[in-house]
mmCIF file of C-alpha atoms in Angstrom:
data_model
loop_
_atom_site.group_PDB
_atom_site.id
_atom_site.type_symbol
_atom_site.label_atom_id
_atom_site.label_comp_id
_atom_site.label_asym_id
_atom_site.label_seq_id
_atom_site.Cartn_x
_atom_site.Cartn_y
_atom_site.Cartn_z
ATOM 1 C CA MET A 79 33.604 21.296 -31.768
ATOM 2 C CA PRO A 80 36.278 18.595 -32.162
ATOM 3 C CA ASP A 81 36.836 17.137 -35.596
ATOM 4 C CA ALA A 82 35.508 13.593 -35.231
ATOM 5 C CA GLY A 83 35.939 12.624 -38.843
ATOM 6 C CA ASP A 84 39.371 11.127 -38.413
ATOM 7 C CA VAL A 85 38.862 9.780 -34.900
ATOM 8 C CA GLU A 86 38.576 6.037 -34.368
ATOM 9 C CA GLY A 87 39.392 3.994 -31.347
ATOM 10 C CA LEU A 88 40.197 6.635 -28.690
ATOM 11 C CA THR A 89 40.909 5.551 -25.145
ATOM 12 C CA VAL A 90 39.123 6.970 -22.133
ATOM 13 C CA GLY A 91 42.169 9.091 -21.306
ATOM 14 C CA GLN A 92 42.369 10.490 -24.822
ATOM 15 C CA VAL A 93 38.670 11.397 -24.843
ATOM 16 C CA SER A 94 39.023 12.988 -21.412
ATOM 17 C CA ALA A 95 41.825 15.211 -22.721
ATOM 18 C CA ARG A 96 39.952 16.132 -25.909
ATOM 19 C CA LEU A 97 36.651 17.074 -24.286
ATOM 20 C CA GLY A 98 37.906 18.412 -20.964
ATOM 21 C CA VAL A 99 35.847 16.001 -18.859
ATOM 22 C CA THR A 100 37.159 13.707 -16.172
ATOM 23 C CA VAL A 101 37.795 10.018 -16.659
ATOM 24 C CA ARG A 102 35.513 9.432 -13.701
ATOM 25 C CA ALA A 103 32.653 11.226 -15.493
ATOM 26 C CA LEU A 104 33.202 9.156 -18.631
ATOM 27 C CA HIS A 105 33.121 5.931 -16.614
ATOM 28 C CA HIS A 106 29.903 7.097 -14.912
ATOM 29 C CA TRP A 107 28.226 7.921 -18.233
ATOM 30 C CA ASP A 108 29.255 4.483 -19.477
ATOM 31 C CA GLU A 109 27.774 2.783 -16.397
ATOM 32 C CA ILE A 110 24.393 4.524 -16.712
ATOM 33 C CA GLY A 111 24.192 3.930 -20.455
ATOM 34 C CA LEU A 112 24.447 7.588 -21.429
ATOM 35 C CA ALA A 113 27.629 7.253 -23.516
ATOM 36 C CA ARG A 114 29.144 3.813 -23.972
ATOM 37 C CA PRO A 115 32.300 3.163 -26.039
ATOM 38 C CA SER A 116 31.466 1.148 -29.139
ATOM 39 C CA LEU A 117 34.761 -0.726 -29.606
ATOM 40 C CA ARG A 118 36.978 -2.992 -27.568
ATOM 41 C CA THR A 119 40.617 -3.877 -27.927
ATOM 42 C CA PRO A 120 41.710 -7.538 -27.971
ATOM 43 C CA ALA A 121 42.682 -7.052 -24.354
ATOM 44 C CA GLY A 122 39.166 -5.912 -23.497
ATOM 45 C CA TYR A 123 39.794 -2.168 -23.163
ATOM 46 C CA ARG A 124 36.971 0.009 -24.465
ATOM 47 C CA LEU A 125 37.517 2.524 -27.235
ATOM 48 C CA TYR A 126 35.429 5.448 -28.420
ATOM 49 C CA THR A 127 34.558 5.837 -32.120
ATOM 50 C CA ALA A 128 33.957 9.056 -34.042
ATOM 51 C CA GLY A 129 30.220 8.612 -33.480
ATOM 52 C CA ASP A 130 30.782 8.113 -29.764
ATOM 53 C CA LEU A 131 32.831 11.303 -29.635
ATOM 54 C CA GLU A 132 30.054 13.245 -31.384
ATOM 55 C CA ARG A 133 27.548 12.046 -28.793
ATOM 56 C CA LEU A 134 29.906 12.931 -25.983
ATOM 57 C CA HIS A 135 30.337 16.408 -27.361
ATOM 58 C CA ARG A 136 26.573 16.914 -27.339
ATOM 59 C CA ILE A 137 26.426 15.648 -23.748
ATOM 60 C CA VAL A 138 29.087 18.156 -22.724
ATOM 61 C CA VAL A 139 27.197 21.016 -24.411
ATOM 62 C CA TYR A 140 23.879 20.091 -22.796
ATOM 63 C CA ARG A 141 25.511 19.603 -19.410
ATOM 64 C CA GLU A 142 27.163 23.035 -19.616
ATOM 65 C CA ILE A 143 23.783 24.712 -20.114
ATOM 66 C CA GLY A 144 22.509 22.939 -17.025
ATOM 67 C CA LEU A 145 20.498 19.945 -18.242
ATOM 68 C CA GLY A 146 20.538 16.942 -15.935
ATOM 69 C CA LEU A 147 21.870 13.630 -17.176
ATOM 70 C CA ASP A 148 18.385 12.074 -17.326
ATOM 71 C CA LYS A 149 17.128 14.987 -19.424
ATOM 72 C CA ILE A 150 20.194 14.757 -21.673
ATOM 73 C CA GLN A 151 19.561 11.062 -22.249
ATOM 74 C CA ALA A 152 15.947 11.779 -23.191
ATOM 75 C CA VAL A 153 17.000 14.515 -25.613
ATOM 76 C CA LEU A 154 19.565 12.230 -27.286
ATOM 77 C CA ASP A 155 17.630 8.955 -27.358
ATOM 78 C CA ASP A 156 13.906 9.788 -27.403
ATOM 79 C CA SER A 157 12.800 10.652 -30.927
ATOM 80 C CA THR A 158 9.593 12.146 -29.530
ATOM 81 C CA ALA A 159 11.412 14.427 -27.081
ATOM 82 C CA ASP A 160 10.574 18.117 -27.358
ATOM 83 C CA VAL A 161 14.134 19.415 -27.552
ATOM 84 C CA PRO A 162 13.221 23.103 -28.097
ATOM 85 C CA GLY A 163 10.785 22.874 -25.183
ATOM 86 C CA ALA A 164 13.427 21.367 -22.929
ATOM 87 C CA LEU A 165 15.878 24.091 -23.907
ATOM 88 C CA ARG A 166 13.291 26.832 -23.316
ATOM 89 C CA ALA A 167 12.563 25.433 -19.865
ATOM 90 C CA GLN A 168 16.282 25.384 -19.126
ATOM 91 C CA ARG A 169 16.587 28.964 -20.353
ATOM 92 C CA THR A 170 13.865 29.989 -17.908
ATOM 93 C CA GLN A 171 15.728 28.302 -15.069
ATOM 94 C CA VAL A 172 18.971 29.977 -16.105
ATOM 95 C CA ALA A 173 17.243 33.386 -16.169
ATOM 96 C CA GLU A 174 15.869 32.783 -12.671
ATOM 97 C CA ARG A 175 19.307 31.732 -11.454
ATOM 98 C CA ILE A 176 20.849 34.875 -12.990
ATOM 99 C CA ASP A 177 18.254 36.992 -11.188
ATOM 100 C CA ARG A 178 19.075 35.304 -7.875
ATOM 101 C CA LEU A 179 22.783 35.827 -8.453
ATOM 102 C CA GLN A 180 22.214 39.491 -9.282
ATOM 103 C CA GLN A 181 20.289 39.875 -6.028
ATOM 104 C CA LEU A 182 23.110 38.118 -4.191
ATOM 105 C CA SER A 183 25.640 40.438 -5.834
ATOM 106 C CA ALA A 184 23.635 43.487 -4.786
ATOM 107 C CA GLY A 185 23.427 42.144 -1.242
ATOM 108 C CA LEU A 186 27.178 41.598 -1.148
ATOM 109 C CA ASP A 187 27.732 45.164 -2.372
ATOM 110 C CA ARG A 188 25.533 46.471 0.457
ATOM 111 C CA MET A 189 27.362 44.322 2.994
ATOM 112 C CA ILE A 190 30.747 45.597 1.792
ATOM 113 C CA ASP A 191 29.527 49.205 1.903
ATOM 114 C CA ALA A 192 28.085 48.699 5.373
ATOM 115 C CA HIS A 193 31.378 47.309 6.700
ATOM 116 C CA GLU A 194 33.259 50.244 5.173
ATOM 117 C CA ARG A 195 30.786 53.064 5.846
ATOM 118 C CA GLY A 196 28.549 51.918 8.693
ATOM 119 C CA LEU A 197 25.425 53.708 7.503
ATOM 120 C CA LEU A 198 24.025 53.270 4.008
ATOM 121 C CA LEU A 199 22.172 56.562 4.168
ATOM 122 C CA THR A 200 22.803 59.892 2.495
ATOM 123 C CA ALA A 201 23.763 62.863 4.652
ATOM 124 C CA GLU A 202 20.269 64.275 4.072
ATOM 125 C CA GLN A 203 18.616 61.045 5.188
ATOM 126 C CA GLN A 204 20.798 60.903 8.284
ATOM 127 C CA ALA A 205 19.859 64.466 9.251
ATOM 128 C CA ALA A 206 16.161 63.767 8.716
ATOM 129 C CA ILE A 207 16.239 60.580 10.815
ATOM 130 C CA PHE A 208 18.770 61.362 13.548
ATOM 131 C CA GLY A 209 18.117 65.090 13.882
ATOM 132 C CA PRO A 210 19.989 68.310 13.065
ATOM 133 C CA GLN A 211 22.588 67.653 15.765
ATOM 134 C CA TRP A 212 23.741 64.544 13.908
ATOM 135 C CA ASN A 213 27.208 64.721 12.367
ATOM 136 C CA PRO A 214 27.400 62.623 9.153
ATOM 137 C CA ASP A 215 31.132 62.151 9.834
ATOM 138 C CA TRP A 216 30.433 60.160 12.993
ATOM 139 C CA PRO A 217 30.017 56.770 11.246
ATOM 140 C CA ALA A 218 33.392 57.183 9.537
ATOM 141 C CA GLN A 219 34.982 58.129 12.861
ATOM 142 C CA ALA A 220 33.417 55.077 14.487
ATOM 143 C CA ARG A 221 34.698 52.893 11.639
ATOM 144 C CA ARG A 222 38.267 54.125 12.194
ATOM 145 C CA ARG A 223 38.006 53.550 15.922
ATOM 146 C CA TYR A 224 36.043 50.303 16.123
ATOM 147 C CA GLY A 225 36.296 48.800 12.620
ATOM 148 C CA ASP A 226 38.348 45.793 13.743
ATOM 149 C CA THR A 227 35.941 44.780 16.522
ATOM 150 C CA ALA A 228 33.274 42.106 16.483
ATOM 151 C CA GLN A 229 30.688 44.716 17.462
ATOM 152 C CA TRP A 230 31.391 46.794 14.343
ATOM 153 C CA GLN A 231 30.962 43.699 12.194
ATOM 154 C CA GLN A 232 27.637 42.911 13.878
ATOM 155 C CA TYR A 233 26.529 46.522 13.499
ATOM 156 C CA ALA A 234 27.485 46.514 9.793
ATOM 157 C CA GLU A 235 25.556 43.312 9.148
ATOM 158 C CA ARG A 236 22.433 44.863 10.677
ATOM 159 C CA SER A 237 22.993 48.117 8.827
ATOM 160 C CA ALA A 238 23.262 46.342 5.468
ATOM 161 C CA SER A 239 19.632 45.227 5.687
ATOM 162 C CA ARG A 240 18.239 48.598 6.778
ATOM 163 C CA GLY A 241 16.864 51.490 4.831
ATOM 164 C CA PRO A 242 15.525 54.857 6.043
ATOM 165 C CA GLU A 243 12.298 53.375 7.456
ATOM 166 C CA GLU A 244 14.109 50.743 9.491
ATOM 167 C CA TRP A 245 16.565 53.290 10.866
ATOM 168 C CA GLN A 246 13.673 55.594 11.719
ATOM 169 C CA ALA A 247 12.110 52.778 13.745
ATOM 170 C CA VAL A 248 15.390 52.238 15.618
ATOM 171 C CA THR A 249 15.703 55.964 16.304
ATOM 172 C CA ASP A 250 12.110 56.181 17.531
ATOM 173 C CA ALA A 251 12.660 53.230 19.886
ATOM 174 C CA MET A 252 15.752 54.924 21.359
ATOM 175 C CA ALA A 253 13.882 58.226 21.756
ATOM 176 C CA ASP A 254 11.003 56.459 23.513
ATOM 177 C CA LEU A 255 13.478 54.811 25.867
ATOM 178 C CA ASP A 256 15.184 58.125 26.625
ATOM 179 C CA ARG A 257 11.814 59.663 27.530
ATOM 180 C CA ALA A 258 10.962 56.664 29.720
ATOM 181 C CA LEU A 259 14.288 57.011 31.539
ATOM 182 C CA GLY A 260 13.705 60.702 32.163
ATOM 183 C CA ASP A 261 10.161 60.088 33.404
ATOM 184 C CA ALA A 262 11.335 57.293 35.710
ATOM 185 C CA MET A 263 14.007 59.486 37.262
ATOM 186 C CA ASP A 264 11.445 62.274 37.795
ATOM 187 C CA ALA A 265 9.118 59.757 39.430
ATOM 188 C CA GLY A 266 11.815 58.793 41.935
ATOM 189 C CA VAL A 267 12.426 55.254 40.635
ATOM 190 C CA THR A 268 15.315 53.856 42.648
ATOM 191 C CA PRO A 269 18.217 51.719 41.371
ATOM 192 C CA GLY A 270 17.580 48.019 41.947
ATOM 193 C CA SER A 271 13.791 48.392 41.952
ATOM 194 C CA PRO A 272 11.670 46.286 39.570
ATOM 195 C CA GLU A 273 10.843 49.413 37.552
ATOM 196 C CA ALA A 274 14.519 50.350 37.204
ATOM 197 C CA ASN A 275 15.543 46.793 36.292
ATOM 198 C CA GLN A 276 12.840 46.682 33.649
ATOM 199 C CA LEU A 277 14.257 49.832 32.069
ATOM 200 C CA VAL A 278 17.759 48.337 32.104
ATOM 201 C CA GLU A 279 16.472 45.262 30.271
ATOM 202 C CA ARG A 280 14.622 47.469 27.828
ATOM 203 C CA HIS A 281 17.826 49.371 27.136
ATOM 204 C CA ARG A 282 19.664 46.118 26.324
ATOM 205 C CA GLU A 283 16.873 45.063 23.967
ATOM 206 C CA VAL A 284 16.736 48.395 22.159
ATOM 207 C CA PHE A 285 20.516 48.667 21.933
ATOM 208 C CA ALA A 286 20.624 45.213 20.345
ATOM 209 C CA SER A 287 19.485 46.990 17.174
ATOM 210 C CA TYR A 288 23.163 47.937 16.853
ATOM 211 C CA PHE A 289 24.832 44.811 18.269
ATOM 212 C CA PRO A 290 24.231 42.304 21.101
ATOM 213 C CA LEU A 291 24.926 43.890 24.476
ATOM 214 C CA THR A 292 26.100 41.786 27.426
ATOM 215 C CA ARG A 293 25.568 42.988 30.989
ATOM 216 C CA GLN A 294 29.273 43.720 31.375
ATOM 217 C CA MET A 295 29.245 45.740 28.166
ATOM 218 C CA GLN A 296 26.162 47.601 29.393
ATOM 219 C CA VAL A 297 28.024 48.541 32.571
ATOM 220 C CA CYS A 298 30.851 49.911 30.426
ATOM 221 C CA LEU A 299 28.344 51.902 28.383
ATOM 222 C CA GLY A 300 26.750 53.327 31.507
ATOM 223 C CA ARG A 301 30.189 54.420 32.676
ATOM 224 C CA THR A 302 30.848 56.052 29.290
ATOM 225 C CA PHE A 303 27.463 57.794 29.254
ATOM 226 C CA GLU A 304 28.336 59.490 32.538
ATOM 227 C CA THR A 305 31.973 60.373 31.867
ATOM 228 C CA ASP A 306 32.080 61.148 28.125
ATOM 229 C CA PRO A 307 31.172 64.819 27.568
ATOM 230 C CA GLY A 308 29.165 64.115 24.415
ATOM 231 C CA PHE A 309 27.068 61.315 25.877
ATOM 232 C CA ALA A 310 26.657 63.108 29.211
ATOM 233 C CA ALA A 311 25.413 66.202 27.422
ATOM 234 C CA HIS A 312 22.846 64.115 25.537
ATOM 235 C CA TYR A 313 21.408 62.442 28.642
ATOM 236 C CA ASP A 314 21.638 65.489 30.874
ATOM 237 C CA GLY A 315 19.896 67.420 28.125
ATOM 238 C CA ILE A 316 16.910 65.117 28.624
ATOM 239 C CA ARG A 317 16.991 65.470 32.406
ATOM 240 C CA THR A 318 19.687 67.013 34.564
ATOM 241 C CA GLY A 319 21.584 64.178 36.226
ATOM 242 C CA LEU A 320 20.110 61.490 33.972
ATOM 243 C CA ALA A 321 23.517 60.184 32.854
ATOM 244 C CA ALA A 322 24.595 59.480 36.437
ATOM 245 C CA TRP A 323 21.185 58.020 37.349
ATOM 246 C CA PHE A 324 21.261 55.704 34.349
ATOM 247 C CA ARG A 325 24.681 54.444 35.363
ATOM 248 C CA ARG A 326 23.396 53.704 38.870
ATOM 249 C CA ILE A 327 20.413 51.655 37.686
ATOM 250 C CA VAL A 328 22.648 49.689 35.269
ATOM 251 C CA ASP A 329 25.179 48.988 38.027
ATOM 252 C CA ALA A 330 22.457 47.862 40.436
ATOM 253 C CA SER A 331 20.961 45.492 37.869
ATOM 254 C CA ALA A 332 24.411 44.122 37.056
ATOM 255 C CA ARG A 333 25.096 43.340 40.723
ATOM 256 C CA ALA A 334 21.786 41.470 40.916
ATOM 257 C CA HIS A 335 23.049 39.285 38.066
ATOM 258 C CA GLY A 336 26.448 38.609 39.597
ATOM 259 C CA VAL A 337 28.426 41.259 37.686
ATOM 260 C CA ASP A 338 30.738 43.550 39.658
ATOM 261 C CA PRO A 339 30.532 47.022 38.060
ATOM 262 C CA GLU A 340 33.984 47.877 39.412
ATOM 263 C CA THR A 341 35.650 45.120 37.371
ATOM 264 C CA ALA A 342 33.260 44.865 34.422
ATOM 265 C CA ALA A 343 35.020 44.753 31.060
ATOM 266 C CA TRP A 344 33.905 45.052 27.447
ATOM 267 C CA GLN A 345 33.127 41.392 26.828
#
């Protein structure tokens, strides 16, 4: 606390420097009657006395703990004001704000981890959800390969809000789609038919659990599913020839929407 005992007749600039508040704030407090200088120079300039400085110091303290200016004025000027009650109420608000900030901090930590790791699941959780064939190193490999893309950022933001139950729901939706694709191929569903186009749309919706998928990007995925040995093995393990059939129904749907599969790019 500043020693006000030997202070008399300080200018606005001097008070601003002593208390660490802006001149603009001091002028505002003067205008609203919260802290008015008691003296004037012969030229009409206002000066703060030792008593004024003491009041200003209390205003600064109360403002730092979060009291509004109207509440501060009541505490300082109303002899019936319940000061301890006002401070307890402010303490409650501060505690609530701290709790919100702690939650925000935890959310930021999860977001950072998701951008760096992809999946916020233990290796055991990943195996239980994605199956024994799942390699827990795959997210790290994907991060190294795609970490600077917009799709990885979108995937990480979705991943940050998911726990085991949410990932299980995503996995179940993909498994249901894979079974529907296999059943449709067995039933002789042809590319370009309403049934095939419905499955293509369903694939885009389900895949959006990872990141938004445009029709051009879906064409690129269909191409990858057929030509990449790992993806082809997955789909052909469901039904022989399913990878190639899936690519055909995606290409047919893309053409119906004005996308040329031969020139489609990841965009």
